[in-house]
CSV table of C-alpha atoms in Angstrom, one decimal:
chain,number,residue,atom,x,y,z
A,1,CYS,CA,-1.2,2.4,34.5
A,2,TRP,CA,-2.4,3.1,38.1
A,3,THR,CA,-0.1,4.8,40.9
A,4,TYR,CA,-0.9,4.2,44.5
A,5,ARG,CA,0.7,5.6,47.9
A,6,SER,CA,-0.5,3.0,50.5
A,7,ASP,CA,-1.1,-0.6,51.0
A,8,GLU,CA,-4.9,0.0,51.8
A,9,GLU,CA,-5.1,1.9,48.4
A,10,ARG,CA,-3.5,-0.9,46.7
A,11,ARG,CA,-5.7,-3.6,48.1
A,12,GLN,CA,-8.7,-1.8,47.3
A,13,VAL,CA,-8.3,-1.0,43.8
A,14,LEU,CA,-6.7,-4.3,42.7
A,15,THR,CA,-9.4,-6.3,44.5
A,16,THR,CA,-11.9,-4.4,42.5
A,17,PHE,CA,-10.1,-4.9,39.2
A,18,LEU,CA,-9.7,-8.5,39.6
A,19,VAL,CA,-13.2,-9.2,40.9
A,20,ASP,CA,-14.6,-7.3,37.9
A,21,GLY,CA,-12.5,-9.5,35.7
A,22,SER,CA,-14.1,-12.7,37.4
A,23,ARG,CA,-17.7,-11.3,36.7
A,24,ARG,CA,-16.5,-10.8,33.3
A,25,GLY,CA,-15.4,-14.6,32.8
A,26,ASP,CA,-11.8,-13.5,32.3
A,27,GLN,CA,-8.8,-15.7,33.5
A,28,LEU,CA,-7.3,-13.7,36.3
A,29,VAL,CA,-3.4,-13.4,37.1
A,30,TYR,CA,-1.8,-11.5,39.6
A,31,TRP,CA,2.0,-10.9,39.6
A,32,ALA,CA,2.9,-10.0,43.0
A,33,LEU,CA,5.9,-8.8,44.9
A,34,GLU,CA,5.2,-11.2,47.6
A,35,GLY,CA,4.0,-14.2,45.3
A,36,GLY,CA,1.3,-16.4,46.9
A,37,GLY,CA,1.7,-14.9,50.3
A,38,ASP,CA,0.2,-11.6,49.4
A,39,PRO,CA,-2.3,-10.0,51.6
A,40,LEU,CA,-4.3,-9.0,48.7
A,41,LEU,CA,-5.5,-12.7,48.5
A,42,ASP,CA,-7.2,-12.3,51.8
A,43,ASP,CA,-9.1,-9.3,50.4
A,44,LEU,CA,-10.0,-11.4,47.6
A,45,ARG,CA,-11.6,-14.3,49.7
A,46,GLY,CA,-13.6,-11.7,51.6
A,47,ALA,CA,-15.0,-10.2,48.2
A,48,ARG,CA,-16.2,-13.3,46.6
A,49,ASP,CA,-16.6,-16.6,48.4
A,50,GLU,CA,-15.6,-18.7,45.4
A,51,VAL,CA,-12.2,-17.0,45.2
A,52,ASP,CA,-10.6,-20.0,47.0
A,53,ALA,CA,-12.2,-22.3,44.4
A,54,PHE,CA,-10.7,-19.7,41.6
A,55,ILE,CA,-7.1,-20.4,43.1
A,56,GLU,CA,-7.6,-24.2,43.4
A,57,THR,CA,-8.8,-24.5,39.8
A,58,GLY,CA,-6.3,-22.1,38.3
A,59,ARG,CA,-8.9,-19.6,37.7
A,60,LEU,CA,-6.8,-17.1,39.5
A,61,VAL,CA,-2.9,-17.6,39.0
A,62,VAL,CA,-0.5,-15.6,41.6
A,63,GLN,CA,3.1,-15.6,40.7
A,64,PRO,CA,6.0,-13.3,42.0
A,65,ALA,CA,6.5,-10.6,39.6
A,66,ARG,CA,10.3,-11.0,39.4
A,67,THR,CA,10.0,-14.4,38.3
A,68,VAL,CA,7.9,-13.4,35.5
A,69,TYR,CA,9.7,-10.2,34.4
A,70,THR,CA,13.1,-11.3,35.0
A,71,PRO,CA,13.4,-15.1,35.1
A,72,ASP,CA,17.2,-15.1,34.3
A,73,GLY,CA,17.9,-11.9,36.2
A,74,ALA,CA,17.4,-9.9,32.8
A,75,PHE,CA,14.4,-8.1,31.4
A,76,ASP,CA,13.4,-9.2,27.9
A,77,PRO,CA,10.7,-7.2,26.5
A,78,GLY,CA,9.9,-9.3,23.6
A,79,ALA,CA,9.7,-12.4,25.8
A,80,MET,CA,7.3,-10.7,28.0
A,81,LEU,CA,4.9,-9.7,25.0
A,82,ASP,CA,5.2,-13.4,23.8
A,83,ASN,CA,4.1,-14.3,27.2
A,84,PHE,CA,1.1,-12.2,27.2
A,85,ARG,CA,0.2,-13.7,23.7
A,86,VAL,CA,0.5,-17.2,24.9
A,87,LEU,CA,-1.3,-16.6,28.2
A,88,THR,CA,-4.2,-14.9,26.2
A,89,ALA,CA,-4.6,-17.7,23.8
A,90,GLN,CA,-4.6,-20.3,26.6
A,91,ALA,CA,-7.3,-18.3,28.4
A,92,LEU,CA,-9.5,-18.6,25.3
A,93,GLN,CA,-8.9,-22.0,24.7
A,94,GLU,CA,-10.0,-22.6,28.2
A,95,GLY,CA,-13.3,-21.1,27.5
A,96,ARG,CA,-12.4,-17.7,29.3
A,97,SER,CA,-13.7,-14.4,27.8
A,98,GLY,CA,-10.1,-12.9,28.0
A,99,LEU,CA,-7.1,-12.6,30.1
A,100,ARG,CA,-7.0,-10.0,32.9
A,101,VAL,CA,-3.4,-9.3,34.6
A,102,ALA,CA,-2.8,-7.1,37.6
A,103,THR,CA,0.9,-6.6,38.2
A,104,GLU,CA,3.5,-4.8,40.2
A,105,VAL,CA,6.0,-2.8,38.0
A,106,ALA,CA,7.7,-0.1,40.1
A,107,TRP,CA,10.6,-2.2,41.2
A,108,LEU,CA,11.5,-2.7,37.4
A,109,LEU,CA,12.2,1.2,37.2
A,110,GLY,CA,15.3,0.3,39.1
A,111,HIS,CA,16.4,-2.3,37.0
A,112,PRO,CA,18.9,-1.4,34.3
A,113,ASP,CA,17.7,-3.6,31.4
A,114,ALA,CA,14.0,-2.6,32.3
A,115,LEU,CA,14.6,1.1,32.6
A,116,ALA,CA,16.5,1.5,29.4
A,117,HIS,CA,13.4,0.1,27.5
A,118,TRP,CA,10.4,0.3,29.8
A,119,ASP,CA,8.4,3.4,27.8
A,120,ALA,CA,8.9,1.4,24.6
A,121,TYR,CA,7.9,-1.7,26.3
A,122,GLU,CA,4.7,-0.3,27.7
A,123,LEU,CA,3.6,1.4,24.5
A,124,ARG,CA,4.3,-2.2,22.8
A,125,ALA,CA,2.1,-3.7,25.7
A,126,ASP,CA,-0.5,-1.3,25.2
A,127,LEU,CA,-0.7,-1.8,21.3
A,128,LEU,CA,-1.1,-5.6,22.1
A,129,ALA,CA,-3.8,-5.1,24.5
A,130,ALA,CA,-5.7,-3.2,22.0
A,131,GLN,CA,-5.6,-6.1,19.7
A,132,LEU,CA,-6.4,-9.0,22.2
A,133,PRO,CA,-9.0,-9.6,24.8
A,134,LEU,CA,-6.4,-8.6,27.3
A,135,THR,CA,-6.5,-6.2,30.1
A,136,VAL,CA,-3.5,-5.1,32.2
A,137,MET,CA,-3.2,-2.9,35.2
A,138,CYS,CA,0.3,-2.1,36.0
A,139,GLY,CA,0.7,-0.7,39.6
A,140,TYR,CA,3.4,1.8,40.6
A,141,ASP,CA,3.9,2.2,44.2
A,142,MET,CA,4.8,5.8,44.8
A,143,ARG,CA,6.8,5.1,47.6
A,144,GLN,CA,9.2,3.4,45.4
A,145,CYS,CA,8.9,5.7,42.3
A,146,ALA,CA,10.5,8.9,41.4
A,147,PRO,CA,7.9,11.3,40.2
A,148,ALA,CA,10.0,12.3,37.1
A,149,GLU,CA,9.8,8.7,36.0
A,150,LEU,CA,6.1,8.6,35.5
A,151,PRO,CA,5.0,11.2,32.9
A,152,ILE,CA,6.4,9.4,29.9
A,153,VAL,CA,4.9,6.0,31.4
A,154,GLN,CA,1.6,7.5,31.9
A,155,ALA,CA,1.5,9.0,28.4
A,156,VAL,CA,1.9,5.4,26.8
A,157,HIS,CA,-1.1,4.1,28.3
A,158,GLN,CA,-4.8,4.9,27.1
A,159,LEU,CA,-5.8,5.2,30.8
A,160,ALA,CA,-3.9,6.6,33.7
A,161,SER,CA,-5.5,6.2,37.3
A,162,PRO,CA,-5.3,8.7,39.0
A,163,PRO,CA,-4.9,11.1,36.1
A,164,PRO,CA,-1.6,12.9,35.7
A,165,ALA,CA,-1.1,15.7,38.1
A,166,PRO,CA,-1.7,19.2,36.8
A,167,GLY,CA,1.2,20.6,35.0
A,168,THR,CA,1.9,17.3,33.5
A,169,PRO,CA,2.4,17.6,29.6
A,170,PRO,CA,-1.2,16.2,28.3
A,171,LEU,CA,0.3,13.9,25.9
A,172,ARG,CA,-0.9,10.3,24.9
A,173,LEU,CA,0.8,7.9,22.5
A,174,TYR,CA,-1.1,4.5,22.3
A,175,GLY,CA,-2.5,1.6,20.7
A,176,THR,CA,-5.6,1.7,18.7
A,177,ALA,CA,-8.1,-1.0,18.3
A,178,ASP,CA,-7.6,-1.3,14.7
A,179,GLY,CA,-3.7,-2.2,15.3
A,180,GLY,CA,-2.3,1.4,14.6
A,181,LEU,CA,-1.2,4.1,16.9
A,182,GLY,CA,-2.9,7.2,18.2
A,183,LEU,CA,-1.2,10.4,19.4
A,184,GLU,CA,-3.1,13.0,21.2
A,185,GLY,CA,-2.6,16.1,23.3
A,186,ASP,CA,0.1,18.5,23.2
A,187,LEU,CA,3.6,17.5,21.5
A,188,ASP,CA,6.5,19.9,22.1
A,189,TYR,CA,10.2,19.9,22.7
A,190,ARG,CA,10.1,18.2,25.8
A,191,TRP,CA,8.7,14.9,24.7
A,192,ALA,CA,9.7,15.3,21.0
A,193,GLY,CA,12.8,13.0,21.4
A,194,ARG,CA,10.9,10.3,23.2
A,195,VAL,CA,7.9,10.3,20.9
A,196,GLU,CA,10.2,9.9,17.9
A,197,SER,CA,11.9,6.9,19.6
A,198,LEU,CA,8.8,5.2,20.6
A,199,LEU,CA,7.4,5.5,17.2
A,200,THR,CA,10.5,3.9,15.8
A,201,ALA,CA,10.6,1.1,18.5
A,202,THR,CA,6.9,0.0,17.8
A,203,ALA,CA,7.1,-0.1,14.0
A,204,GLY,CA,7.3,-3.9,14.1
A,205,ASP,CA,4.2,-4.3,16.4
A,206,LEU,CA,1.6,-2.2,14.2
A,207,ARG,CA,-1.1,-4.4,12.6
A,208,VAL,CA,-1.8,-1.6,10.2
A,209,PRO,CA,0.3,1.1,9.0
A,210,LEU,CA,-1.7,3.9,10.7
A,211,LEU,CA,-0.7,7.0,12.8
A,212,ASP,CA,-4.0,8.6,14.0
A,213,ILE,CA,-3.3,12.3,15.0
A,214,SER,CA,-6.8,13.5,15.1
A,215,GLY,CA,-6.4,14.1,18.7
A,216,LEU,CA,-3.1,16.0,18.5
A,217,GLN,CA,-3.9,19.8,19.7
A,218,LEU,CA,-0.5,21.1,19.4
A,219,ALA,CA,2.8,20.5,17.9
A,220,ASP,CA,5.8,22.7,17.9
A,221,VAL,CA,8.5,22.6,15.3
A,222,ALA,CA,10.4,19.9,17.4
A,223,GLY,CA,7.1,17.9,17.7
A,224,MET,CA,6.5,18.2,14.0
A,225,ARG,CA,10.0,16.7,13.3
A,226,ALA,CA,9.5,13.9,15.9
A,227,VAL,CA,6.2,12.8,14.0
A,228,ALA,CA,7.9,13.2,10.6
A,229,THR,CA,11.0,11.1,11.7
A,230,GLY,CA,9.0,8.7,13.3
A,231,ALA,CA,6.6,8.2,10.6
A,232,ARG,CA,9.4,8.0,7.9
A,233,GLN,CA,10.9,5.2,10.2
A,234,LEU,CA,7.5,3.4,10.3
A,235,ALA,CA,7.3,3.6,6.6
A,236,ARG,CA,10.4,2.2,6.1
A,237,THR,CA,9.5,-0.8,8.1
A,238,LEU,CA,5.8,-1.0,6.9
A,239,ASP,CA,6.4,0.1,3.5
A,240,HIS,CA,4.1,3.0,3.9
A,241,VAL,CA,2.4,4.8,6.7
A,242,GLU,CA,-0.9,6.9,6.9
A,243,LEU,CA,-1.2,10.0,9.0
A,244,ARG,CA,-5.2,10.2,9.6
A,245,GLY,CA,-6.9,13.2,11.0
A,246,ALA,CA,-4.6,16.0,10.5
A,247,SER,CA,-5.8,19.4,11.4
A,248,ALA,CA,-5.5,22.2,9.0
A,249,ASN,CA,-2.9,24.0,11.1
A,250,PHE,CA,-1.0,20.5,11.2
A,251,ARG,CA,-1.2,20.3,7.4
A,252,LYS,CA,-0.1,23.9,6.9
A,253,LEU,CA,3.1,23.7,9.1
A,254,TRP,CA,3.8,20.2,7.5
A,255,ARG,CA,4.0,21.7,4.2
A,256,LEU,CA,6.1,24.7,5.4
A,257,LEU,CA,8.6,22.3,7.0
A,258,ARG,CA,8.5,20.2,3.4
A,259,PHE,CA,7.5,17.0,5.2
A,260,ASP,CA,5.1,16.6,2.5
A,261,ARG,CA,8.0,15.5,0.4
A,262,LEU,CA,8.4,12.4,2.5
A,263,GLY,CA,8.1,9.3,0.7
A,264,ASN,CA,5.5,6.7,1.5
A,265,VAL,CA,4.0,8.9,4.3
A,266,ALA,CA,0.3,9.6,3.2
A,267,MET,CA,-1.8,12.4,4.7
A,268,PRO,CA,-5.5,11.9,3.3
A,269,THR,CA,-7.4,14.8,2.9
C-alpha cells in the first residue's frame, strides 16, 4: 500500500519498485491508468537501457488498470485473485523469480462493487502474496482519495508507505508466510466490526487454521468479541482454528468473557 500526492512522487517510487524487480529477475507488470502511454515508461527507459527490450519481449507488461480490474464493468475479487495466481505461475514457468506488480487503484474506491469489498479483497490479496513469490504495490493517489477511506486499507497490509499518519489506529491484519493471519497493534471498538468481517471474509483463503495474535498490544471488550466471533467463523470453515501468542492479559479477559468455551478454537499455552 503506497500513497502519493504528486506525479513526480509517483514516478520516482514506481520506477524504483519496478527496476528493483528487474534486478531480482521478476516478471514486471504495471496496471496504469493511461495504459501504454503512461509517462512512467519514459522514466523506466532512462533508469535502465534494457527497458525497451523488456517491453518488446514481454518482460514488462503494461495494461490499463480499468481493463484488468473491471473487464465487464464489474469488480470480481475472486477473479482478480485467480488472475494473480495465473500470472505468478506463468512467470515461474518462464524462468522468472516471481511476479512484481505495480498498480493504480485509487479510482476503484469510487466504484460501487469495489468499494463494498475492497478492504476484504486487499487482505485476501495480502494473504495470497505471503504464500507466493508475488510482490504487489497498490498506489493510492491522495488527490483522488478521501483520507477517511485509507486507515482500514493500510491496516490490511504488512507494509504501508509512507507510514500511517499520527493518530491513526496502529492496527495490522495481514497474511503470514505460513498461510495464516496475523493481528497486531491496538484493536478497539472503532475497528472491531471491520476486523470481525475481515476474519470471516478470509476464512476460505487460509492455508493453515491460524490467527497469530502475538503482536496484539491492546484489545478492549469489543475487540475481544471481534476476535472471538471471527475465530468461531474461521473454525466453522476450517474445522478448527488456533489463536497463537496470546498475552497473559488477553487470556485473562478471554476467560472472563467465557470465550474459552468456544468449540474448536484453541489457545495453546
